[in-house]
Coordinates of C-alpha atoms in Angstrom, one line a residue:
Chain A
M1 CA -46.9 -60.7 -169.3
A2 CA -49.7 -61.6 -166.8
R3 CA -48.5 -62.2 -163.3
A4 CA -48.6 -65.8 -162.1
P5 CA -51.0 -66.4 -159.3
H6 CA -49.8 -67.1 -155.8
P7 CA -48.4 -70.7 -155.5
Q8 CA -50.6 -71.7 -152.7
E9 CA -53.7 -70.5 -154.4
V10 CA -52.8 -72.5 -157.5
H11 CA -51.5 -75.6 -155.7
A12 CA -54.3 -75.9 -153.2
P13 CA -56.3 -78.1 -155.6
V14 CA -53.2 -80.0 -156.6
W15 CA -52.5 -81.0 -153.0
W16 CA -56.1 -82.0 -152.7
W17 CA -55.8 -84.2 -155.8
R18 CA -52.6 -85.7 -154.6
A19 CA -54.2 -86.8 -151.3
R20 CA -57.3 -88.0 -153.2
F21 CA -55.5 -90.0 -155.9
R22 CA -52.5 -91.2 -154.0
R23 CA -52.8 -94.5 -156.0
P24 CA -53.0 -93.5 -159.6
A25 CA -56.5 -94.0 -161.0
S26 CA -55.1 -95.2 -164.3
P27 CA -51.7 -96.5 -165.5
G28 CA -51.7 -93.5 -167.9
D29 CA -51.4 -91.2 -164.9
W30 CA -48.3 -93.0 -163.6
V31 CA -46.7 -93.0 -167.0
F32 CA -47.4 -89.3 -167.7
Q33 CA -46.2 -88.2 -164.2
T34 CA -43.0 -90.2 -164.5
I35 CA -42.2 -88.8 -168.0
A36 CA -42.9 -85.3 -166.8
L37 CA -40.8 -85.9 -163.7
L38 CA -37.9 -87.1 -165.8
A39 CA -38.1 -84.1 -168.0
A40 CA -38.1 -81.8 -165.0
L41 CA -35.2 -83.7 -163.4
S42 CA -33.2 -83.4 -166.7
L43 CA -32.8 -79.7 -165.8
V44 CA -31.2 -80.7 -162.5
G45 CA -29.2 -83.4 -164.3
L46 CA -27.9 -80.7 -166.7
L47 CA -26.6 -78.6 -163.9
V48 CA -24.9 -81.5 -162.2
A49 CA -23.4 -82.8 -165.5
M50 CA -22.1 -79.3 -166.3
T51 CA -20.3 -79.1 -163.1
L52 CA -18.8 -82.6 -163.4
Y53 CA -17.8 -82.4 -167.1
L54 CA -16.2 -79.0 -166.7
L55 CA -14.3 -80.1 -163.6
N56 CA -13.1 -83.2 -165.4
A57 CA -11.9 -81.3 -168.5
A58 CA -10.3 -78.6 -166.4
W59 CA -8.5 -81.2 -164.2
P60 CA -5.1 -81.0 -165.9
A61 CA -4.9 -77.3 -165.3
V62 CA -6.4 -77.5 -161.8
T63 CA -3.8 -80.0 -160.6
R64 CA -1.0 -78.3 -162.4
F65 CA -1.5 -74.7 -161.2
G66 CA -3.7 -75.1 -158.1
L67 CA -4.8 -71.8 -156.6
G68 CA -2.0 -70.1 -158.3
F69 CA -4.2 -70.2 -161.4
L70 CA -6.2 -67.3 -160.0
T71 CA -3.3 -65.2 -158.7
S72 CA -0.8 -65.5 -161.6
S73 CA -0.9 -63.0 -164.5
T74 CA 1.2 -65.0 -167.0
W75 CA -0.7 -66.5 -170.0
D76 CA 1.9 -68.2 -172.1
P77 CA 0.7 -70.9 -174.5
V78 CA 4.3 -71.6 -175.7
Q79 CA 5.7 -72.3 -172.3
E80 CA 2.3 -73.7 -171.2
V81 CA 2.1 -71.5 -168.1
F82 CA -1.4 -70.1 -167.5
G83 CA -2.7 -67.7 -164.9
A84 CA -6.2 -66.2 -164.9
L85 CA -5.8 -63.1 -162.8
P86 CA -6.1 -60.5 -165.7
A87 CA -9.2 -62.2 -167.0
V88 CA -10.8 -62.4 -163.6
Y89 CA -9.8 -58.8 -163.0
G90 CA -11.2 -57.8 -166.4
T91 CA -14.5 -59.5 -165.7
L92 CA -14.9 -57.8 -162.3
L93 CA -13.8 -54.4 -163.6
T94 CA -16.1 -54.3 -166.6
S95 CA -19.0 -55.6 -164.5
A96 CA -18.3 -53.0 -161.9
I97 CA -18.4 -50.2 -164.5
A98 CA -21.6 -51.8 -165.9
M99 CA -23.3 -51.8 -162.5
L100 CA -22.2 -48.2 -161.7
V101 CA -23.9 -47.0 -164.9
A102 CA -26.8 -49.5 -165.2
I103 CA -28.2 -49.5 -161.7
P104 CA -29.0 -45.8 -161.4
V105 CA -30.4 -45.6 -164.9
S106 CA -32.4 -48.9 -164.6
L107 CA -33.8 -47.7 -161.2
G108 CA -34.8 -44.4 -162.8
V109 CA -36.5 -46.3 -165.6
A110 CA -38.2 -48.8 -163.2
I111 CA -39.5 -45.9 -161.1
F112 CA -40.8 -44.1 -164.1
L113 CA -42.5 -47.2 -165.5
A114 CA -44.0 -48.4 -162.2
E115 CA -44.9 -45.0 -160.5
L116 CA -44.8 -42.1 -162.8
A117 CA -45.7 -42.9 -166.4
P118 CA -49.2 -42.2 -167.5
P119 CA -51.1 -45.5 -168.1
W120 CA -51.1 -45.2 -171.9
L121 CA -47.3 -44.9 -172.0
R122 CA -46.6 -47.7 -169.5
A123 CA -47.0 -50.8 -171.8
P124 CA -45.2 -49.5 -174.9
A125 CA -42.3 -48.0 -172.9
S126 CA -41.9 -51.3 -170.9
F127 CA -42.0 -53.2 -174.2
L128 CA -39.3 -51.0 -175.8
V129 CA -37.0 -51.4 -172.8
E130 CA -37.6 -55.2 -172.8
M131 CA -36.7 -55.3 -176.5
L132 CA -33.2 -54.1 -175.6
A133 CA -32.7 -57.5 -174.1
A134 CA -33.8 -59.2 -177.4
I135 CA -31.0 -57.6 -179.5
P136 CA -28.5 -60.3 -180.1
S137 CA -25.2 -59.8 -178.3
V138 CA -23.2 -60.0 -181.6
V139 CA -25.3 -57.2 -183.2
L140 CA -24.8 -55.0 -180.1
G141 CA -21.1 -55.8 -180.4
L142 CA -21.1 -54.7 -184.0
W143 CA -22.8 -51.5 -183.1
G144 CA -20.5 -51.0 -180.2
L145 CA -17.4 -51.5 -182.3
F146 CA -18.4 -49.2 -185.2
V147 CA -20.6 -46.6 -183.5
M148 CA -19.9 -46.5 -179.8
V149 CA -16.1 -47.1 -179.7
P150 CA -15.3 -44.1 -182.0
V151 CA -17.4 -41.9 -179.8
I152 CA -15.7 -43.2 -176.7
R153 CA -12.3 -42.7 -178.2
D154 CA -12.7 -39.1 -179.3
P155 CA -14.9 -37.0 -177.2
V156 CA -15.3 -39.2 -174.1
E157 CA -11.8 -40.5 -173.4
R158 CA -10.0 -37.4 -174.7
W159 CA -12.1 -35.2 -172.5
L160 CA -11.8 -37.5 -169.4
G161 CA -8.1 -37.7 -170.0
S162 CA -7.6 -33.9 -170.2
S163 CA -9.9 -33.0 -167.3
L164 CA -9.6 -35.9 -164.9
G165 CA -6.2 -37.2 -166.1
F166 CA -4.7 -36.8 -162.7
L167 CA -6.6 -39.9 -161.6
P168 CA -4.8 -43.2 -162.6
L169 CA -8.2 -44.3 -163.9
F170 CA -8.1 -41.9 -166.8
Q171 CA -4.4 -42.0 -167.8
G172 CA -2.9 -43.5 -170.9
P173 CA -3.7 -43.2 -174.6
P174 CA -7.4 -43.3 -175.6
F175 CA -7.7 -46.5 -177.6
G176 CA -11.5 -46.5 -177.7
V177 CA -11.6 -50.3 -177.3
G178 CA -10.8 -51.3 -173.7
F179 CA -12.3 -51.8 -170.2
L180 CA -14.4 -48.7 -170.4
A181 CA -16.0 -49.7 -173.7
G182 CA -16.6 -53.2 -172.4
G183 CA -18.2 -51.9 -169.2
L184 CA -20.5 -49.6 -171.1
I185 CA -21.7 -52.2 -173.5
L186 CA -22.3 -54.5 -170.5
A187 CA -24.3 -51.7 -168.9
I188 CA -26.6 -51.7 -171.9
M189 CA -27.0 -55.4 -171.7
A190 CA -27.7 -55.5 -168.0
L191 CA -30.2 -52.6 -168.1
P192 CA -33.3 -54.5 -169.3
I193 CA -33.1 -57.3 -166.7
I194 CA -32.5 -54.9 -163.8
T195 CA -35.3 -52.7 -165.0
A196 CA -37.7 -55.6 -165.4
V197 CA -37.1 -57.0 -161.9
A198 CA -37.0 -53.7 -160.2
R199 CA -40.2 -52.6 -161.9
D200 CA -42.1 -55.7 -160.9
T201 CA -41.0 -55.3 -157.3
L202 CA -42.0 -51.7 -157.2
A203 CA -45.4 -52.6 -158.7
A204 CA -45.8 -55.2 -155.9
V205 CA -45.6 -52.5 -153.2
P206 CA -49.1 -52.2 -151.7
S207 CA -50.7 -48.9 -152.7
S208 CA -51.5 -48.2 -149.0
Q209 CA -47.8 -47.4 -148.5
R210 CA -47.9 -44.7 -151.1
E211 CA -51.2 -43.4 -150.1
A212 CA -50.3 -43.1 -146.4
M213 CA -47.2 -41.1 -147.4
L214 CA -49.1 -38.8 -149.8
A215 CA -51.8 -38.3 -147.1
L216 CA -49.2 -36.9 -144.8
G217 CA -48.5 -34.2 -147.4
A218 CA -45.4 -35.7 -149.0
T219 CA -44.5 -34.8 -152.5
R220 CA -44.5 -37.4 -155.2
W221 CA -40.7 -38.0 -154.9
E222 CA -40.9 -38.1 -151.1
A223 CA -43.5 -40.8 -151.3
I224 CA -41.3 -42.8 -153.7
S225 CA -38.0 -42.3 -151.9
R226 CA -39.3 -42.7 -148.3
A227 CA -42.1 -45.3 -148.7
V228 CA -41.9 -47.2 -151.9
L229 CA -38.2 -47.7 -152.4
P230 CA -37.5 -48.8 -148.8
Y231 CA -40.4 -51.2 -149.0
A232 CA -39.0 -52.7 -152.2
R233 CA -35.3 -52.6 -151.1
S234 CA -34.6 -56.3 -151.2
G235 CA -36.2 -56.6 -154.6
I236 CA -34.1 -53.8 -155.9
V237 CA -31.0 -55.5 -154.5
A238 CA -32.1 -58.7 -156.2
A239 CA -32.5 -56.8 -159.5
G240 CA -29.0 -55.5 -159.2
I241 CA -27.6 -59.0 -158.5
L242 CA -29.4 -60.6 -161.4
G243 CA -28.1 -57.8 -163.6
L244 CA -24.6 -58.5 -162.3
G245 CA -25.1 -62.2 -163.2
R246 CA -25.9 -61.1 -166.7
A247 CA -22.9 -58.8 -167.0
L248 CA -20.4 -61.3 -165.6
G249 CA -21.2 -63.9 -168.3
E250 CA -21.8 -61.8 -171.4
T251 CA -19.5 -62.7 -174.1
M252 CA -19.7 -61.6 -177.7
A253 CA -20.4 -57.9 -177.4
V254 CA -17.6 -57.5 -174.8
T255 CA -15.2 -59.6 -176.8
M256 CA -15.7 -57.2 -179.7
V257 CA -15.1 -54.0 -177.9
I258 CA -12.6 -54.8 -175.1
G259 CA -9.5 -54.9 -177.3
N260 CA -8.0 -58.3 -176.4
G261 CA -5.2 -57.2 -174.0
Y262 CA -4.1 -59.1 -170.9
Q263 CA -3.2 -57.0 -168.0
V264 CA -4.1 -55.9 -164.5
T265 CA -4.2 -52.1 -164.6
A266 CA -6.3 -49.3 -163.2
R267 CA -6.3 -47.5 -166.5
L268 CA -9.9 -47.8 -167.9
F269 CA -8.9 -46.9 -171.4
A270 CA -6.5 -49.9 -171.7
P271 CA -7.4 -52.9 -173.7
G272 CA -8.2 -56.0 -171.7
N273 CA -10.1 -59.3 -171.6
T274 CA -12.8 -60.9 -169.5
M275 CA -13.0 -64.6 -168.6
A276 CA -15.7 -65.0 -171.2
S277 CA -13.9 -63.1 -174.0
K278 CA -10.7 -64.9 -173.3
I279 CA -12.4 -68.2 -173.8
A280 CA -14.2 -67.0 -177.0
T281 CA -11.1 -65.6 -178.5
E282 CA -8.7 -68.4 -177.9
F283 CA -10.6 -71.7 -177.4
N284 CA -10.5 -72.8 -181.1
E285 CA -6.8 -72.2 -181.4
A286 CA -6.0 -74.0 -178.2
S287 CA -4.2 -77.3 -178.4
G288 CA -2.9 -79.7 -175.7
D289 CA -4.7 -80.8 -172.5
L290 CA -3.1 -78.1 -170.4
Y291 CA -4.1 -75.1 -172.7
I292 CA -7.6 -76.4 -173.2
G293 CA -7.8 -77.4 -169.5
S294 CA -6.9 -73.8 -168.5
L295 CA -9.6 -72.3 -170.8
V296 CA -12.1 -74.8 -169.4
E297 CA -11.0 -73.9 -165.9
L298 CA -11.8 -70.2 -166.8
A299 CA -15.3 -71.4 -167.8
L300 CA -15.6 -73.3 -164.6
V301 CA -14.7 -70.3 -162.5
L302 CA -17.1 -68.2 -164.5
F303 CA -19.8 -70.9 -164.0
A304 CA -19.2 -71.0 -160.3
I305 CA -19.4 -67.2 -159.9
T306 CA -22.5 -66.7 -162.0
L307 CA -24.1 -69.7 -160.3
M308 CA -23.7 -68.2 -156.8
V309 CA -24.8 -64.8 -158.0
N310 CA -27.9 -66.1 -159.6
V311 CA -28.9 -68.4 -156.7
V312 CA -28.7 -65.5 -154.3
G313 CA -30.5 -63.2 -156.7
R314 CA -33.3 -65.6 -157.4
L315 CA -33.9 -66.5 -153.8
L316 CA -34.0 -62.8 -152.9
V317 CA -36.6 -62.2 -155.6
R318 CA -38.7 -65.0 -154.2
W319 CA -38.4 -63.8 -150.7
T320 CA -39.3 -60.3 -151.7
V321 CA -42.3 -61.3 -153.7
A322 CA -43.6 -63.5 -150.8
K323 CA -43.0 -60.6 -148.4
A324 CA -44.8 -58.1 -150.6
R325 CA -47.8 -60.4 -150.8
V326 CA -48.0 -60.9 -147.1
G327 CA -47.7 -57.1 -146.6
G328 CA -50.4 -56.4 -149.1
Q329 CA -53.0 -58.4 -147.3
Chain B
M25 CA -43.7 -18.0 -142.9
T26 CA -41.1 -17.3 -145.6
T27 CA -39.1 -20.3 -144.4
D28 CA -42.1 -22.5 -144.6
M29 CA -42.6 -21.3 -148.2
Q30 CA -38.9 -21.9 -148.9
V31 CA -39.0 -25.4 -147.5
Y32 CA -42.1 -26.2 -149.5
L33 CA -40.6 -24.8 -152.7
R34 CA -37.4 -26.8 -152.2
R35 CA -39.3 -30.0 -151.6
R36 CA -41.4 -29.4 -154.7
T37 CA -38.4 -28.6 -156.8
T38 CA -36.6 -31.7 -155.7
S39 CA -39.6 -33.8 -156.5
Y40 CA -39.9 -32.3 -160.0
L41 CA -36.2 -32.7 -160.5
M42 CA -36.1 -36.4 -159.5
V43 CA -39.3 -37.2 -161.5
G44 CA -37.6 -35.5 -164.5
L45 CA -34.4 -37.6 -164.0
C46 CA -36.5 -40.8 -164.0
G47 CA -38.1 -39.7 -167.2
L48 CA -34.7 -38.9 -168.7
A49 CA -33.4 -42.3 -167.8
T50 CA -36.3 -43.9 -169.6
L51 CA -35.6 -41.7 -172.6
V52 CA -32.0 -42.7 -172.6
A53 CA -32.8 -46.4 -172.4
V54 CA -35.3 -46.1 -175.3
S55 CA -33.0 -44.0 -177.4
I56 CA -30.2 -46.6 -177.1
L57 CA -32.6 -49.2 -178.5
L58 CA -33.7 -46.9 -181.3
L59 CA -30.0 -46.0 -182.0
V60 CA -29.0 -49.7 -182.2
V61 CA -32.0 -50.8 -184.3
G62 CA -32.0 -47.6 -186.4
Y63 CA -28.3 -47.9 -187.2
T64 CA -28.7 -51.6 -188.1
L65 CA -31.6 -50.8 -190.4
V66 CA -29.9 -47.9 -192.2
K67 CA -26.6 -49.6 -192.6
G68 CA -28.2 -53.0 -193.3
I69 CA -30.7 -51.9 -195.9
A70 CA -28.0 -50.1 -197.9
F71 CA -26.3 -53.4 -198.7
L72 CA -29.3 -55.7 -198.7
N73 CA -30.7 -57.1 -201.9
L74 CA -32.0 -60.4 -203.2
D75 CA -28.5 -61.7 -204.1
F76 CA -27.4 -61.2 -200.5
V77 CA -30.0 -63.7 -199.4
T78 CA -29.8 -66.2 -202.2
Q79 CA -26.0 -66.2 -203.1
T80 CA -23.1 -67.8 -201.3
A81 CA -20.1 -65.9 -200.2
Q82 CA -17.7 -64.6 -202.8
P83 CA -13.9 -64.6 -202.4
L84 CA -12.6 -61.4 -200.9
G85 CA -12.3 -58.6 -203.5
E86 CA -15.1 -59.9 -205.8
P87 CA -18.3 -57.9 -205.7
G88 CA -21.6 -59.3 -204.4
G89 CA -21.8 -62.4 -202.5
G90 CA -24.4 -63.4 -199.9
I91 CA -25.1 -65.5 -196.8
R92 CA -27.2 -68.3 -198.1
H93 CA -25.2 -70.9 -196.3
E94 CA -25.4 -68.9 -193.1
I95 CA -29.2 -68.5 -193.3
I96 CA -29.7 -72.2 -194.0
G97 CA -27.3 -73.0 -191.2
T98 CA -29.2 -70.9 -188.6
L99 CA -32.5 -72.4 -189.7
V100 CA -31.1 -75.9 -189.3
L101 CA -29.6 -75.1 -185.9
V102 CA -32.8 -73.4 -184.6
A103 CA -34.9 -76.3 -185.9
L104 CA -32.6 -78.9 -184.3
A105 CA -32.6 -77.0 -181.0
S106 CA -36.4 -76.7 -181.1
V107 CA -36.8 -80.4 -181.7
L108 CA -34.5 -81.3 -178.9
G109 CA -35.5 -78.5 -176.4
I110 CA -39.2 -77.8 -176.8
P111 CA -40.7 -81.2 -176.0
V112 CA -38.5 -81.7 -172.9
G113 CA -39.2 -78.1 -171.8
L114 CA -42.9 -78.6 -172.3
L115 CA -43.0 -81.7 -170.2
A116 CA -40.8 -80.1 -167.5
G117 CA -43.2 -77.1 -167.5
A118 CA -46.1 -79.5 -167.2
Y119 CA -44.5 -81.2 -164.2
L120 CA -43.8 -77.9 -162.5
S121 CA -47.3 -76.6 -163.0
E122 CA -49.3 -79.8 -162.3
F123 CA -47.1 -81.8 -159.8
G124 CA -44.6 -79.1 -158.7
G125 CA -46.2 -78.2 -155.4
G126 CA -43.6 -80.2 -153.3
R127 CA -40.0 -80.0 -152.6
T128 CA -38.9 -81.4 -156.0
G129 CA -40.9 -78.6 -157.7
L130 CA -39.2 -75.9 -155.6
V131 CA -35.7 -77.3 -156.4
V132 CA -36.4 -77.8 -160.2
R133 CA -37.9 -74.3 -160.4
L134 CA -34.8 -72.7 -158.8
V135 CA -32.5 -74.8 -161.0
A136 CA -34.4 -73.7 -164.1
D137 CA -34.1 -70.0 -163.1
V138 CA -30.4 -70.5 -162.4
L139 CA -29.8 -72.3 -165.7
T140 CA -31.3 -69.3 -167.5
G141 CA -28.5 -67.3 -165.9
V142 CA -25.6 -69.7 -166.9
P143 CA -23.5 -67.8 -169.4
S144 CA -24.0 -69.1 -173.0
V145 CA -20.2 -69.4 -173.4
V146 CA -20.1 -71.8 -170.5
V147 CA -22.8 -73.9 -172.1
G148 CA -20.7 -73.9 -175.3
I149 CA -17.7 -75.2 -173.5
F150 CA -19.8 -77.8 -171.7
V151 CA -21.2 -79.1 -175.0
Y152 CA -17.7 -79.1 -176.5
V153 CA -16.6 -81.4 -173.7
L154 CA -19.8 -83.5 -173.8
V155 CA -20.4 -83.9 -177.6
V156 CA -17.6 -82.4 -179.7
Q157 CA -14.7 -84.2 -178.0
P158 CA -16.2 -87.7 -178.1
M159 CA -17.4 -87.2 -181.7
G160 CA -14.0 -86.0 -182.7
T161 CA -15.4 -83.2 -184.8
F162 CA -17.4 -79.9 -184.6
S163 CA -20.9 -80.5 -185.8
A164 CA -24.3 -79.1 -186.5
L165 CA -25.6 -81.6 -183.9
S166 CA -23.4 -80.2 -181.1
G167 CA -24.5 -76.7 -182.0
G168 CA -28.2 -77.8 -181.8
V169 CA -27.6 -79.4 -178.5
A170 CA -25.9 -76.3 -177.1
L171 CA -28.8 -74.1 -178.3
A172 CA -31.4 -76.6 -176.9
I173 CA -29.8 -76.4 -173.5
I174 CA -30.0 -72.6 -173.5
M175 CA -33.6 -72.8 -174.7
L176 CA -34.8 -75.5 -172.3
P177 CA -35.2 -73.5 -169.0
V178 CA -36.9 -70.6 -170.9
V179 CA -39.5 -72.9 -172.4
A180 CA -40.0 -74.8 -169.1
R181 CA -40.6 -71.8 -167.0
T182 CA -42.9 -70.0 -169.5
T183 CA -45.0 -73.2 -170.0
E184 CA -45.3 -73.6 -166.3
E185 CA -46.5 -70.0 -165.8
M186 CA -49.0 -70.3 -168.7
M187 CA -50.4 -73.6 -167.6
R188 CA -51.0 -72.3 -164.1
L189 CA -53.2 -69.6 -165.5
V190 CA -55.7 -72.2 -166.6
P191 CA -58.5 -71.9 -164.0
A192 CA -58.9 -74.7 -161.4
T193 CA -62.6 -74.9 -162.4
Y194 CA -61.6 -76.3 -165.8
R195 CA -59.5 -79.0 -164.2
E196 CA -62.2 -79.9 -161.7
A197 CA -64.9 -80.0 -164.5
A198 CA -62.7 -82.3 -166.5
L199 CA -62.0 -84.6 -163.6
A200 CA -65.7 -84.6 -162.6
L201 CA -66.4 -86.2 -166.0
G202 CA -64.3 -89.2 -164.8
I203 CA -61.2 -88.9 -167.1
P204 CA -57.8 -89.7 -165.7
R205 CA -55.5 -86.8 -164.7
W206 CA -53.1 -87.2 -167.6
R207 CA -56.0 -86.8 -170.0
M208 CA -57.2 -83.8 -168.2
I209 CA -53.7 -82.2 -168.5
V210 CA -53.2 -83.2 -172.2
S211 CA -56.8 -82.4 -173.4
V212 CA -57.9 -79.6 -171.2
V213 CA -55.0 -77.8 -169.5
M214 CA -52.5 -77.8 -172.4
P215 CA -55.0 -76.6 -175.1
G216 CA -56.2 -74.0 -172.6
A217 CA -52.6 -72.8 -172.3
M218 CA -51.7 -73.3 -176.0
V219 CA -51.1 -69.7 -176.8
G220 CA -48.9 -69.4 -173.8
I221 CA -47.0 -72.5 -174.6
V222 CA -46.4 -71.3 -178.2
T223 CA -45.3 -68.0 -176.7
G224 CA -42.8 -69.7 -174.5
S225 CA -41.3 -71.6 -177.4
M226 CA -41.1 -68.5 -179.5
L227 CA -39.3 -66.7 -176.6
G228 CA -36.9 -69.6 -176.5
I229 CA -36.3 -69.3 -180.3
A230 CA -35.8 -65.6 -180.1
R231 CA -33.2 -66.2 -177.3
I232 CA -31.2 -68.7 -179.3
A233 CA -31.5 -67.3 -182.9
G234 CA -28.8 -64.7 -182.2
E235 CA -26.6 -66.8 -179.9
T236 CA -23.0 -66.7 -181.0
A237 CA -20.7 -67.7 -178.2
P238 CA -21.8 -71.3 -177.8
L239 CA -21.6 -71.9 -181.6
I240 CA -17.9 -71.0 -181.8
F241 CA -17.0 -74.2 -179.9
T242 CA -19.7 -76.4 -181.4
A243 CA -21.0 -75.5 -184.9
L244 CA -17.8 -73.8 -185.8
G245 CA -19.0 -72.4 -189.1
N246 CA -18.7 -73.8 -192.6
R247 CA -18.1 -71.8 -195.9
F248 CA -19.2 -74.7 -198.1
G249 CA -22.8 -75.2 -197.2
F250 CA -24.8 -77.7 -195.2
A251 CA -23.1 -81.1 -195.2
G252 CA -25.1 -83.1 -192.7
L253 CA -25.6 -83.0 -189.0
G254 CA -22.3 -84.6 -188.3
Q255 CA -20.3 -81.9 -190.0
P256 CA -19.6 -78.2 -189.0
I257 CA -22.3 -75.8 -190.1
A258 CA -22.5 -72.1 -190.8
A259 CA -24.6 -69.7 -188.8
M260 CA -25.5 -66.0 -189.2
P261 CA -24.4 -64.8 -185.8
L262 CA -21.0 -66.5 -186.2
Q263 CA -20.5 -64.9 -189.6
I264 CA -21.5 -61.5 -188.3
W265 CA -18.8 -61.8 -185.7
R266 CA -16.1 -63.0 -188.1
Y267 CA -17.0 -60.2 -190.6
A268 CA -17.2 -57.6 -188.0
V269 CA -13.7 -58.2 -186.5
S270 CA -12.2 -58.5 -190.0
A271 CA -10.3 -55.6 -191.6
Y272 CA -12.4 -55.3 -194.8
D273 CA -15.1 -52.7 -195.5
T274 CA -17.1 -55.1 -197.8
W275 CA -17.2 -57.6 -195.0
H276 CA -18.3 -55.0 -192.5
Q277 CA -21.1 -54.1 -194.8
Q278 CA -22.2 -57.7 -195.0
A279 CA -22.1 -57.9 -191.2
W280 CA -24.5 -55.0 -191.0
A281 CA -26.8 -56.5 -193.6
A282 CA -26.8 -59.9 -191.8
S283 CA -27.4 -58.1 -188.5
F284 CA -30.4 -56.4 -190.1
L285 CA -31.9 -59.8 -191.0
L286 CA -31.2 -61.2 -187.6
V287 CA -32.7 -58.1 -185.8
M288 CA -35.7 -58.3 -188.0
L289 CA -36.2 -61.9 -187.1
V290 CA -35.9 -61.3 -183.4
L291 CA -38.1 -58.2 -183.5
V292 CA -40.9 -60.0 -185.5
I293 CA -40.9 -62.9 -183.0
S294 CA -41.0 -60.5 -180.0
I295 CA -43.8 -58.4 -181.4
T296 CA -45.8 -61.5 -182.3
V297 CA -45.3 -62.8 -178.8
R298 CA -46.5 -59.5 -177.4
W299 CA -49.5 -59.5 -179.6
L300 CA -50.5 -63.0 -178.8
T301 CA -50.1 -62.6 -175.0
S302 CA -51.9 -59.2 -174.9
R303 CA -54.9 -60.6 -176.8
R304 CA -55.2 -63.6 -174.5
Y305 CA -54.5 -62.3 -171.0
H306 CA -55.3 -58.6 -170.8

């Protein structure tokens, strides 16, 4: 997609118009601007409404369990005792696995696309990687369940168990479905967004940086690793953060391959749950304010975490792009 | 002398090695896509026939059966979401592009970006609390609302970016003719950005067509066909999920076949978007 022009460049005329036509020249202007403003503010309204409605529906659970909700591991619908620790743990563990796998690979892809690929290959390869983001989550889950999980069970987990079995991480029976499978499917889902953001930041690095390094006699990789990557550092961090945001909230594919367990364990082969998958699996069977409230509170916690992660990521992207533009001039 | 040569060789080898690894990473990423799409095609085509698209589901154990209800359901849901989401997204995008230079614009832009990152499962729960609980029933309407919320920020941000690409000279020429600003926006800027606006809407549709998680708590699914907007409604992604986690081979086959249709839909939309944007802006 074509890059958007610099905000100031675009909005210079807008500012000028605003000063010029402070009083609307026609009632139509006032009407149109007001309607457009309302539409824009509806986005803000949505965010506020989401917070309030979720908080309201989660209130029975919030008042009943307090902070203990996040530290307890019991999830007992019969006794109506709910603790979210295993789900929070599952979300963090699978996302960590996803980031460990996806960040190096995405960075490699981004470097290849921005720096190394011959021009004729750039557009089609970028398109193919972006297409990975377009595959519906449920289809990826289907593929994960029937193609990836058997492969993980037999060669991967059996091999890890026999060669690295002294680590607690790789102990226990190889189920196939579990934290490891969930983390890997999340890695696939986070890969396109990390790649896209990192590629754009790398492409925004002024060519003078590269050329200066190459002129000193650096090899291609030295120019990338010592000039381009440090220059784009904050953008790459932002890419990772946005990828993390994606991984934390992904639901269907993870639900299908994580195996629906509920435990806090270091064993990666064990079945687990994430906050999102717990909600997806149980919400329709939940009854009673407390049970529903607990699941809504899970959604609220997930909402809060992804909100923070995304705000930080987006602000960092903006800051990086602004910095790269200043540096380029 | 020799050491210099060695250092040089080592640096050159490292460079080749790392460049090679980057290429390998790209190869891996592209192969995953080809594996997923290829598997869906091969597995899906094996079960796909005309009956699958036109028939309704058979009881377990009977041969044949199709996903007509699910296809209709997905079409209804996507149409509903588009009707609710696209106009608002369009206007919000117009605001950001034409009046969004100030602080309000900055905030709305950030909020739109952040909304794109809100997990769809959270949107589903929100709409459950907002629409399903007060209505007292799962419904097509609530499913459409959930999908519209997911689609809205995508449409708004793409529309904004595309309207910004319309050159300032066009706007100035229009204003110089003495027409009010809103006419300039509606008759000059929007037509100029039409391809981009269509693109944004299509991206939004591609994003929601395969959404499953929010539909679990809103549209619910319905084995008996479309029964009005106030009733639960079937959807392809929901059925793929239910078939996939079932224990029956025939249902698994149907999940693959339905996935094939869904992937085709999304791929066709994405490739069309690509084609439209490349023709216009490169």
